[in-house]
Amino acid sequence: MNNIISLQKLRKTFGKFIAVDDINLNIEKGKIFGLLGPNGAGKSTTIRMIIGVLEPTSGTAIIDGKDVTKNPELIKKEIGYMSQKFSLYEDLTVLENLKFYASIYGVKTNERDERINQLIDMANLSSKKKTLVKHLSGGWKQRLALSCSLIHKPKILILDEPTAGVDPVSRRIFWKMIFELANQGISILVTTHYMDEAESCDEVAFIFDGKILVKDTPKNLIANENVNTLEDVFIKYVENKTGEKVSASFEKLKFLQAGEENGF
Amino acid sequence: MDFNRLLAIIKKEFIHVFRDKVSFGIIIAMPIIYSLVFGYAIKTEVDDIKLAVLDNDKSIESREYISSFETSKYFKITKYVNSLDEIEKLIDGNTVKAALVIDANYSENIQKNLKNGSLLIIDGSDPTVATTALQSGLLVSSFHNMNLNNAVDINEFGINTKVWYNPNLKSTNFILPGLLAIVMQNITILLTAFSLVREKEKGNLELLIVSPIKPIELILGKMIPYMLIGFFDLLLTLYFGLLYFNVKIAGSVFLLIGLGSIFVICSLAMGMLISTIAENQVQAMQMTILVLLPSILLSGFMFPLEAMPKFIQIIGHLVPATYLIEINRGIILKGNDISYLLKDTVILITFTIFLLGIAINKFHKTLD
């Protein structure tokens, strides 16, 4: 089997609300996989079940051949996770943050320093080693968060909207690092709202209302739907599902023009 | 349990505390400032009451009477005036707290063995000062009167009094043992209440949950630093609160520190409980105030529980600090050994185990 992540009829309900509705999904080893969908579609809930923070209501999630609910401790060591909030300690320095996560993940001291040096080089943080994280800008923080999530040599990297609120240059640098990591054989699962990022993925899935609508390579999706960009594909799917045009609602806001006509 | 992970959490927690100026200030300054301020400021006994004197007689006898006020340490004569109007102004302006008006016929009255006709006016706006002024005024006058009548034994009625444990009735001796408990509690609760909720708010906790760290490692890692800090502050308050003010510890210092340490754990549990219940730091602050205020007002720290209505007394007995204050006073003032403090100790330990149990349980659930 060549799937690093395999979700089978995975389901999560909160009371009567179905957040994730019997999802089946296979993600290949060594690929960059993009999970796309509007806010509240169930992306984060799915991810939280994969990383073992949320327990599924039913179904299974198999990570690297192991059932998440049965071997949470083993799987936690295989996953590197980076969330939207970056989750760094602001009052610790760059080096202290890296060392802290290294100890938490049980990285041995003799390996630790070598890894930290490489990660600092990769993220181009060598001049900031002793800077408190609160003094770093968004792009730096993001790269440090990525470094922290790699300290324990995970097989899978899970990134939940890693580039939200980061400037375009930093985004570009960040994705270069992601490609490099994928080349080295790390499997990557990423959620994003940026369609240019989504188009760089090897494969993407659209999730909506807790269901997977489609899963394919970006190229195939664009070709099949006969549109120009992945963004068009995305909007087309949402429109089909809700039965409403995304742009239509603006025409209803007549009061915006009404003022001028009445001579205000 | 992985010792390195535990150590990493402890180290990180210490960095948080020492890099945050406010937290660091609380740890170092609070015990010292509280000790000094409370030690000096909270005095329920009053001496050197400022007194104005209006001597209408101006005789040798009247001067003797005035000097008996002066030599008592209760009063301090700050003004000699010539009219009642002046006295009114002085009392209104808070320049004096009492005034002695001596009748123009004072010396005559004394010789004829009549009432001497002098008047002690007291500003009643502060009952504590007024009560002392009233009682000391009467006392000074009657002593003076007995001296005039050449009474040999001033204690004619024959009652002997002896005040035990705090013979000088110094209120610092009463306040400081209680302060020891209050400082330890305030610091420990304040620091722990924020430690977890801050990580919750900033998203750090999520990353810890994703990591292979075990709940017990995180719980202990968060508790140990604040336990050590609480212990350090216990010693600091012990020094500034007791040694500096010359409060002698009649009982065992080790018993005092031992039971104090149990109380630190108890406060820690309260702080952790707040930290798990609160969703953000604002809520944590509000809950902390909600807990701290009753423990200062209803624990017998300042006001005796015995004087409170039954219902309030019950609330007071639900405050763990109440028991440590009893214990501290017992050890420091009375020199009690553990056999006298058994009841308070058992209740304190019960509170500690109970609160710690709930806190750890809640903490576990936050992590799951």
XYZ file of C-alpha atoms in Angstrom:
632
model
C 0.000 0.000 0.000
C 1.311 3.372 -0.940
C -1.133 5.531 1.006
C 0.264 7.516 3.890
C -3.205 8.668 4.963
C -6.341 6.650 4.454
C -9.696 7.820 5.772
C -12.547 5.344 5.751
C -16.107 6.534 6.351
C -14.745 9.056 8.776
C -17.521 10.948 10.537
C -17.723 13.630 13.204
C -20.896 15.085 14.637
C -21.348 17.804 17.210
C -24.842 17.256 18.594
C -27.092 17.300 15.495
C -24.546 19.119 13.368
C -22.607 16.869 11.002
C -19.190 18.436 10.584
C -17.612 15.595 8.647
C -19.930 13.239 6.771
C -18.515 9.745 6.096
C -15.412 10.876 4.259
C -13.310 8.412 2.258
C -9.946 9.729 1.221
C -6.577 8.249 0.260
C -3.451 10.334 0.161
C -0.333 8.999 -1.517
C 3.053 8.914 0.101
C 5.496 11.690 -0.776
C 2.927 13.936 -2.397
C 1.657 17.426 -1.610
C -2.062 17.096 -1.061
C -4.322 20.136 -0.854
C -7.581 20.078 1.063
C -9.756 22.917 -0.198
C -13.136 24.233 0.802
C -14.920 27.276 2.175
C -14.807 28.191 5.851
C -16.848 25.781 7.933
C -16.753 23.040 5.285
C -15.087 20.573 7.648
C -11.408 20.948 6.726
C -10.128 21.685 10.192
C -12.336 19.054 11.821
C -10.954 16.432 9.425
C -7.401 17.503 10.152
C -7.979 17.495 13.885
C -9.158 13.895 13.663
C -6.084 12.941 11.642
C -3.682 14.439 14.178
C -5.517 12.783 17.051
C -6.902 15.853 18.789
C -10.527 14.994 18.022
C -11.974 11.537 18.323
C -14.069 10.475 15.291
C -17.751 9.703 15.919
C -17.362 6.740 13.578
C -15.080 5.458 10.821
C -11.325 5.111 10.882
C -8.286 7.120 9.998
C -5.213 5.062 9.085
C -1.951 6.996 9.193
C 1.200 5.277 7.959
C -0.577 1.941 8.323
C -1.712 2.537 11.894
C -5.167 3.302 13.235
C -5.171 6.763 14.834
C -7.598 5.942 17.624
C -5.691 2.782 18.569
C -2.108 4.068 18.413
C -2.326 7.793 19.100
C 1.124 7.919 20.736
C 2.902 6.198 17.826
C 1.214 8.381 15.257
C 1.916 11.615 17.099
C 5.628 10.993 16.544
C 5.126 10.643 12.804
C 3.205 13.865 12.369
C 4.508 17.384 12.147
C 1.724 19.874 12.623
C 1.584 23.568 12.013
C -1.578 25.517 12.692
C -2.866 28.888 11.530
C -1.842 30.477 14.794
C 1.803 29.260 14.525
C 1.669 28.233 18.205
C 5.088 29.512 19.127
C 6.053 30.875 22.520
C 6.411 34.601 22.016
C 8.576 35.163 25.067
C 11.067 32.460 24.108
C 13.847 32.982 21.586
C 14.011 31.189 18.226
C 16.546 28.741 19.618
C 14.578 28.144 22.833
C 11.413 27.365 20.882
C 13.250 24.819 18.741
C 14.899 23.231 21.768
C 11.605 23.086 23.616
C 9.816 21.237 20.824
C 12.837 18.972 20.388
C 12.604 17.895 24.050
C 8.829 17.513 23.887
C 9.221 15.143 20.943
C 12.025 13.280 22.668
C 14.774 14.172 20.207
C 18.111 13.094 21.679
C 20.497 15.872 22.624
C 23.305 14.751 20.318
C 20.971 14.724 17.308
C 19.120 17.803 18.423
C 21.789 20.444 17.869
C 22.646 19.175 14.401
C 18.980 19.219 13.383
C 18.394 22.645 14.849
C 21.354 24.013 12.867
C 20.016 22.549 9.631
C 16.501 23.815 10.286
C 17.792 27.277 11.092
C 19.755 27.271 7.836
C 16.741 26.070 5.889
C 14.509 28.790 7.337
C 17.294 31.343 6.960
C 16.994 32.198 10.654
C 20.687 32.151 11.581
C 20.779 35.889 12.266
C 17.683 35.633 14.494
C 18.708 32.720 16.706
C 18.615 34.703 19.914
C 15.706 36.966 19.011
C 12.515 36.687 21.018
C 9.749 35.352 18.800
C 7.478 38.305 19.553
C 9.966 40.533 17.733
C 9.791 38.460 14.531
C 7.551 39.445 11.620
C 4.814 37.140 10.286
C 6.951 35.508 7.629
C 9.749 34.674 10.055
C 7.320 33.274 12.598
C 5.783 31.087 9.956
C 9.151 29.662 8.916
C 10.070 29.068 12.548
C 6.763 27.287 13.137
C 7.543 25.067 10.156
C 11.017 24.363 11.552
C 9.524 23.437 14.923
C 7.110 21.027 13.274
C 10.016 19.287 11.499
C 12.342 18.911 14.497
C 11.309 15.314 15.207
C 11.747 14.129 11.587
C 8.052 13.454 10.896
C 6.913 11.357 7.920
C 3.869 13.533 7.395
C 3.610 17.268 7.584
C 0.146 18.672 8.202
C -0.313 22.367 7.576
C -3.598 24.039 8.487
C -3.801 27.327 6.532
C -0.083 27.928 7.058
C 0.078 31.069 4.941
C -2.991 32.909 6.218
C -2.063 36.536 6.805
C 1.476 36.310 5.427
C 2.834 38.604 2.705
C 3.330 37.286 -0.874
C 7.118 37.199 -0.716
C 7.096 35.156 2.481
C 4.474 32.881 0.943
C 6.706 32.254 -2.033
C 9.694 31.420 0.190
C 7.492 29.190 2.324
C 6.260 27.174 -0.638
C 9.785 26.731 -1.959
C 10.558 25.078 1.369
C 7.467 22.880 1.061
C 8.507 21.674 -2.391
C 11.978 20.927 -1.109
C 10.540 18.888 1.758
C 8.284 16.953 -0.613
C 11.310 16.201 -2.787
C 12.979 14.694 0.265
C 10.077 12.283 0.624
C 7.917 13.914 3.286
C 4.185 13.653 2.636
C 2.372 16.925 2.994
C -1.278 17.655 3.697
C -2.154 21.323 3.436
C -5.348 23.368 3.667
C -5.449 26.736 1.992
C -7.673 29.438 0.589
C -5.056 30.599 -1.887
C -5.745 29.054 -5.280
C -2.230 29.631 -6.597
C -1.007 27.492 -3.716
C -3.666 24.885 -4.452
C -2.521 24.692 -8.074
C 0.973 23.823 -6.884
C -0.311 20.697 -5.113
C 0.081 17.274 -6.672
C -3.514 16.516 -5.897
C -6.424 18.387 -4.346
C -9.809 17.514 -2.863
C -12.800 19.825 -2.501
C -14.633 19.443 0.736
C -18.065 21.030 1.232
C -20.716 20.528 3.910
C -18.602 17.763 5.403
C -18.450 15.804 2.140
C -15.688 15.352 -0.427
C -17.075 16.568 -3.753
C -14.136 15.736 -5.966
C -10.519 14.641 -5.780
C -8.074 14.931 -8.672
C -4.959 16.697 -9.903
C -5.426 20.451 -10.392
C -4.710 20.050 -14.115
C -7.450 17.445 -14.600
C -9.961 19.462 -12.601
C -9.444 22.566 -14.715
C -9.624 20.568 -17.938
C -12.728 18.602 -16.920
C -14.700 21.655 -15.899
C -13.563 23.517 -18.970
C -12.495 26.642 -17.058
C -9.267 28.636 -16.774
C -8.242 28.387 -13.151
C -8.756 26.283 -10.075
C -10.601 29.206 -8.532
C -13.271 28.916 -11.241
C -13.569 25.199 -10.511
C -13.945 25.955 -6.837
C -16.677 28.589 -7.328
C -18.511 26.374 -9.834
C -18.698 23.559 -7.300
C -19.933 25.820 -4.521
C -22.561 27.337 -6.841
C -23.765 23.924 -7.945
C -24.103 22.793 -4.379
C -25.863 25.831 -2.934
C -27.915 26.526 -6.069
C -26.968 30.179 -5.819
C -24.640 32.342 -7.785
C -21.805 33.553 -5.600
C -21.915 36.994 -7.195
C -25.702 37.285 -7.376
C -26.288 38.464 -3.856
C -24.736 41.863 -4.527
C -27.480 42.830 -6.960
C -29.973 42.554 -4.142
C -28.316 45.366 -2.222
C -30.418 48.024 -3.926
C -30.256 50.403 -0.993
C -26.646 51.142 -1.848
C -27.761 52.969 -5.003
C -31.092 54.192 -3.699
C -29.537 57.116 -1.885
C -28.216 58.860 -4.952
C -31.472 58.556 -6.892
C -33.396 60.199 -4.126
C -31.029 63.107 -4.230
C -29.232 62.643 -0.951
C 6.799 9.505 32.282
C 9.656 11.067 30.389
C 11.928 13.096 32.628
C 13.347 15.218 29.797
C 9.907 16.303 28.670
C 8.981 17.220 32.224
C 12.194 19.200 32.547
C 11.533 21.019 29.269
C 8.105 22.155 30.489
C 9.491 23.264 33.855
C 12.274 25.226 32.186
C 9.862 26.891 29.777
C 7.507 27.820 32.616
C 10.350 29.473 34.531
C 11.361 31.443 31.446
C 7.770 32.722 31.122
C 7.777 33.921 34.688
C 11.225 35.476 34.737
C 10.929 37.239 31.377
C 7.576 38.776 32.246
C 8.299 41.872 34.304
C 4.883 41.845 35.932
C 5.074 38.198 37.029
C 8.607 38.660 38.278
C 7.524 41.758 40.149
C 4.705 39.844 41.784
C 7.090 37.143 42.970
C 9.700 39.445 44.462
C 7.905 42.664 45.308
C 4.569 41.394 46.516
C 5.838 39.557 49.611
C 8.107 42.429 50.592
C 5.661 45.260 49.936
C 2.732 43.396 51.488
C 4.774 42.597 54.584
C 5.981 46.133 55.047
C 2.712 47.844 54.207
C 0.551 45.546 56.281
C 3.068 45.331 59.063
C 3.241 49.080 59.453
C -0.204 50.119 58.347
C -2.610 47.700 59.912
C -2.578 48.770 63.499
C -5.765 48.483 65.439
C -4.234 49.872 68.602
C -3.976 53.629 68.653
C -1.507 55.782 70.510
C -0.307 59.366 70.250
C -3.816 60.689 69.704
C -3.446 64.344 68.800
C -4.896 66.457 71.552
C -5.698 70.181 71.793
C -5.848 71.774 75.237
C -7.923 74.734 76.356
C -6.871 75.641 79.884
C -9.362 78.120 81.327
C -7.943 77.816 84.833
C -4.227 78.196 84.263
C -3.353 77.041 87.767
C -0.666 74.688 89.092
C -3.331 72.012 89.538
C -4.598 72.304 86.004
C -1.068 72.074 84.645
C -0.503 68.887 86.633
C -3.676 67.441 85.171
C -2.560 68.333 81.641
C 0.860 66.833 82.196
C -0.709 63.549 83.264
C -2.268 63.434 79.780
C 1.024 64.302 78.227
C 2.975 61.636 80.065
C 0.492 58.903 79.148
C 1.547 57.576 75.773
C -2.031 57.599 74.553
C -2.150 61.331 73.901
C 0.124 63.841 72.322
C -0.631 67.473 72.946
C -0.149 69.306 69.679
C -1.964 72.597 70.332
C -2.772 74.949 73.189
C -5.768 77.087 72.320
C -7.719 79.938 73.854
C -11.306 79.349 72.755
C -13.842 76.635 71.943
C -14.108 78.021 68.402
C -10.498 77.178 67.793
C -11.117 73.624 68.979
C -13.974 73.260 66.563
C -11.765 74.381 63.707
C -8.979 72.001 64.709
C -11.297 68.998 64.916
C -13.081 69.892 61.676
C -9.742 70.260 59.951
C -8.543 66.892 61.297
C -5.612 68.608 63.025
C -6.544 67.036 66.365
C -8.659 64.015 67.266
C -9.578 65.165 70.765
C -9.589 68.261 72.917
C -9.326 68.745 76.655
C -11.253 71.728 78.043
C -10.411 72.623 81.628
C -13.010 74.511 83.610
C -12.125 77.964 84.936
C -12.920 76.729 88.453
C -10.839 73.565 88.180
C -8.461 74.124 91.097
C -11.267 75.412 93.298
C -13.431 72.409 92.528
C -10.664 70.009 93.391
C -9.981 71.619 96.695
C -13.679 71.456 97.554
C -13.757 67.853 96.388
C -16.364 68.653 93.749
C -16.486 67.333 90.203
C -13.634 69.030 88.458
C -15.859 70.107 85.546
C -13.367 69.541 82.755
C -14.463 68.217 79.386
C -12.851 65.811 76.893
C -14.177 66.363 73.376
C -13.592 63.441 71.003
C -13.894 63.244 67.225
C -16.117 60.155 66.793
C -15.793 59.824 63.023
C -13.242 57.012 63.380
C -14.662 54.648 66.004
C -11.349 52.933 66.649
C -9.563 56.149 67.512
C -12.564 57.508 69.397
C -12.957 54.405 71.562
C -9.300 54.485 72.494
C -9.425 58.215 73.218
C -12.497 57.790 75.400
C -11.116 54.887 77.402
C -7.637 56.329 77.797
C -9.068 59.724 78.724
C -11.120 58.162 81.512
C -8.182 56.063 82.610
C -5.752 58.978 82.740
C -8.270 61.065 84.651
C -9.075 58.441 87.236
C -5.390 57.672 87.832
C -4.796 61.351 88.255
C -7.722 61.593 90.626
C -6.416 58.699 92.742
C -3.003 60.331 92.934
C -4.630 63.496 94.151
C -6.457 61.578 96.864
C -3.244 59.784 97.842
C -4.753 56.395 97.207
C -1.943 53.948 97.909
C -3.216 50.935 95.995
C -4.562 52.037 92.680
C -5.772 48.563 92.013
C -8.148 48.609 94.955
C -10.713 46.370 93.327
C -8.156 43.642 93.402
C -8.421 42.067 89.966
C -5.166 40.982 88.406
C -4.941 40.710 84.643
C -2.544 38.810 82.468
C -2.668 38.722 78.699
C -1.249 35.533 77.224
C 0.596 34.956 73.925
C 0.576 38.555 72.734
C 1.168 40.391 76.013
C 1.511 43.816 74.450
C -1.666 43.244 72.399
C 0.282 44.330 69.336
C -1.867 43.974 66.233
C 1.179 43.296 64.028
C 1.548 40.039 65.918
C -1.988 39.202 64.883
C -1.791 40.444 61.272
C 1.586 39.092 60.129
C 0.990 35.368 60.682
C -2.170 35.770 58.626
C -0.330 37.784 56.029
C 1.995 34.837 55.489
C -0.983 32.810 54.274
C -2.474 35.612 52.187
C 0.740 36.437 50.317
C 1.427 32.804 49.470
C -2.109 32.323 48.291
C -2.310 35.488 46.182
C 0.945 34.882 44.358
C 0.363 31.213 43.669
C -3.211 31.664 42.478
C -2.386 34.694 40.340
C 0.499 33.009 38.544
C -1.084 29.599 37.985
C -4.473 30.985 36.984
C -2.878 32.548 33.941
C -0.326 29.899 33.049
C -2.622 27.481 31.249
C -5.260 29.879 29.970
C -2.533 31.887 28.217
C -1.478 28.825 26.253
C -5.083 28.035 25.476
C -5.661 31.530 24.163
C -2.510 31.647 22.038
C -2.944 28.173 20.526
C 0.193 26.700 22.158
C -1.876 24.126 23.958
C -3.100 22.634 20.694
C 0.454 21.987 19.651
C 1.193 20.341 22.976
C -1.849 18.109 22.578
C -0.621 17.090 19.112
C 2.771 16.232 20.587
C 3.435 12.932 22.342
C 3.543 14.649 25.733
C 1.516 12.923 28.433
C -1.035 14.854 30.489
C 0.755 13.986 33.732
C 4.022 15.454 32.399
C 2.286 18.669 31.445
C 0.402 18.920 34.739
C 3.495 18.290 36.861
C 5.608 20.494 34.618
C 3.215 23.333 35.212
C 2.820 22.704 38.936
C 6.421 22.264 40.052
C 7.679 25.737 39.050
C 4.830 27.526 40.805
C 5.216 25.300 43.835
C 8.868 26.312 44.090
C 7.967 29.957 43.608
C 5.279 29.733 46.285
C 7.800 28.099 48.622
C 10.361 30.807 47.898
C 7.780 33.477 48.674
C 6.881 31.706 51.892
C 10.479 32.134 53.034
C 10.586 35.716 51.813
C 7.438 36.636 53.734
C 8.694 34.745 56.732
C 11.768 36.935 56.728
C 10.183 40.303 55.992
C 6.948 39.669 57.788
C 8.222 38.138 60.996
C 11.914 38.752 61.538
C 11.809 42.349 60.405
C 8.912 43.173 62.714
C 10.364 41.185 65.589
C 7.494 38.755 65.720
C 8.984 35.784 67.569
C 8.039 32.348 66.349
C 7.065 30.554 69.522
C 6.598 27.164 67.884
C 8.462 25.080 65.325
C 9.618 26.857 62.167
C 9.677 23.546 60.332
C 6.053 22.848 61.162
C 5.226 26.346 59.943
C 7.026 25.770 56.639
C 5.670 22.244 56.271
C 2.030 23.183 56.677
C 2.630 26.322 54.612
C 3.848 24.126 51.762
C 0.638 22.110 51.852
C -1.230 25.368 51.559
C 0.880 26.366 48.539
C -0.264 23.178 46.808
C -3.837 23.970 47.776
C -3.572 27.465 46.259
C -1.929 25.958 43.207
C -4.938 23.697 42.741
C -7.275 26.683 42.981
C -5.238 28.552 40.382
C -5.191 25.548 38.073
C -8.914 25.116 38.430
C -9.436 28.725 37.379
C -7.060 28.180 34.482
C -9.014 25.200 33.177
C -12.454 26.768 33.592
C -11.617 30.203 32.182
C -11.651 30.521 28.416
C -9.436 33.565 28.236
C -7.213 35.702 30.428
C -9.934 38.252 31.166
C -12.156 35.559 32.610
C -9.232 34.190 34.576
C -8.652 37.631 36.083
C -12.308 37.987 37.071
C -12.406 34.559 38.679
C -9.158 35.239 40.522
C -10.621 38.382 42.081
C -13.746 36.442 42.961
C -11.614 33.934 44.878
C -9.088 36.312 46.432
C -11.479 38.834 47.927
C -13.384 36.486 50.255
C -10.126 34.875 51.280
C -8.880 38.246 52.493
C -12.078 39.513 54.067
C -13.688 36.325 55.386
C -10.704 34.248 56.451
C -10.167 36.008 59.750
C -7.076 37.668 58.305
C -8.238 41.152 59.281
C -11.622 40.796 60.915
C -12.380 38.094 63.465
C -14.709 35.417 62.088
C -16.415 35.201 65.490
C -17.868 38.666 64.969
C -19.536 37.751 61.691
C -23.085 36.475 61.184
C -23.428 32.667 61.100
C -24.014 32.537 57.351
C -20.878 34.551 56.583
C -18.935 32.362 59.021
C -19.925 29.310 56.973
C -18.526 30.938 53.820
C -15.417 31.855 55.763
C -14.924 28.221 56.684
C -15.045 27.257 53.010
C -11.962 29.380 52.404
C -8.775 27.285 52.796
C -6.793 30.337 53.936
C -8.928 30.439 57.107
C -7.271 27.247 58.345
C -3.711 28.202 57.547
C -4.213 31.537 59.285
C -5.390 29.663 62.389
C -2.421 27.330 62.105
C 0.081 30.153 61.601
C -1.223 32.083 64.583
C -1.169 28.932 66.648
C 2.443 28.158 65.801
C 3.839 31.675 65.803
C 2.036 33.207 68.783
C 1.051 30.271 70.967
C 3.833 27.881 70.111
C 1.294 25.140 69.346
C 2.599 21.792 68.255
C 0.793 19.629 65.730
C -1.512 18.043 68.324
C -3.294 21.354 68.860
C -3.524 22.008 65.115
C -4.710 18.587 64.058
C -8.233 19.651 63.149
C -7.128 22.607 61.014
C -4.405 20.529 59.377
C -6.793 17.719 58.485
C -9.284 20.172 56.968
C -6.515 21.902 55.028
C -5.219 18.618 53.633
C -8.751 17.564 52.731
C -9.291 20.815 50.838
C -5.965 20.347 49.067
C -6.673 16.788 47.937
C -10.209 17.674 46.903
C -9.251 20.763 44.884
C -6.204 19.093 43.372
C -8.358 16.147 42.287
C -10.873 18.368 40.522
C -8.162 20.523 38.968
C -6.200 17.567 37.568
C -9.381 15.954 36.319
C -10.467 19.165 34.565
C -6.978 19.646 33.177
C -7.064 16.122 31.748
C -10.343 16.857 30.010
C -8.958 20.050 28.488
C -6.150 18.009 26.993
C -8.334 15.248 25.584
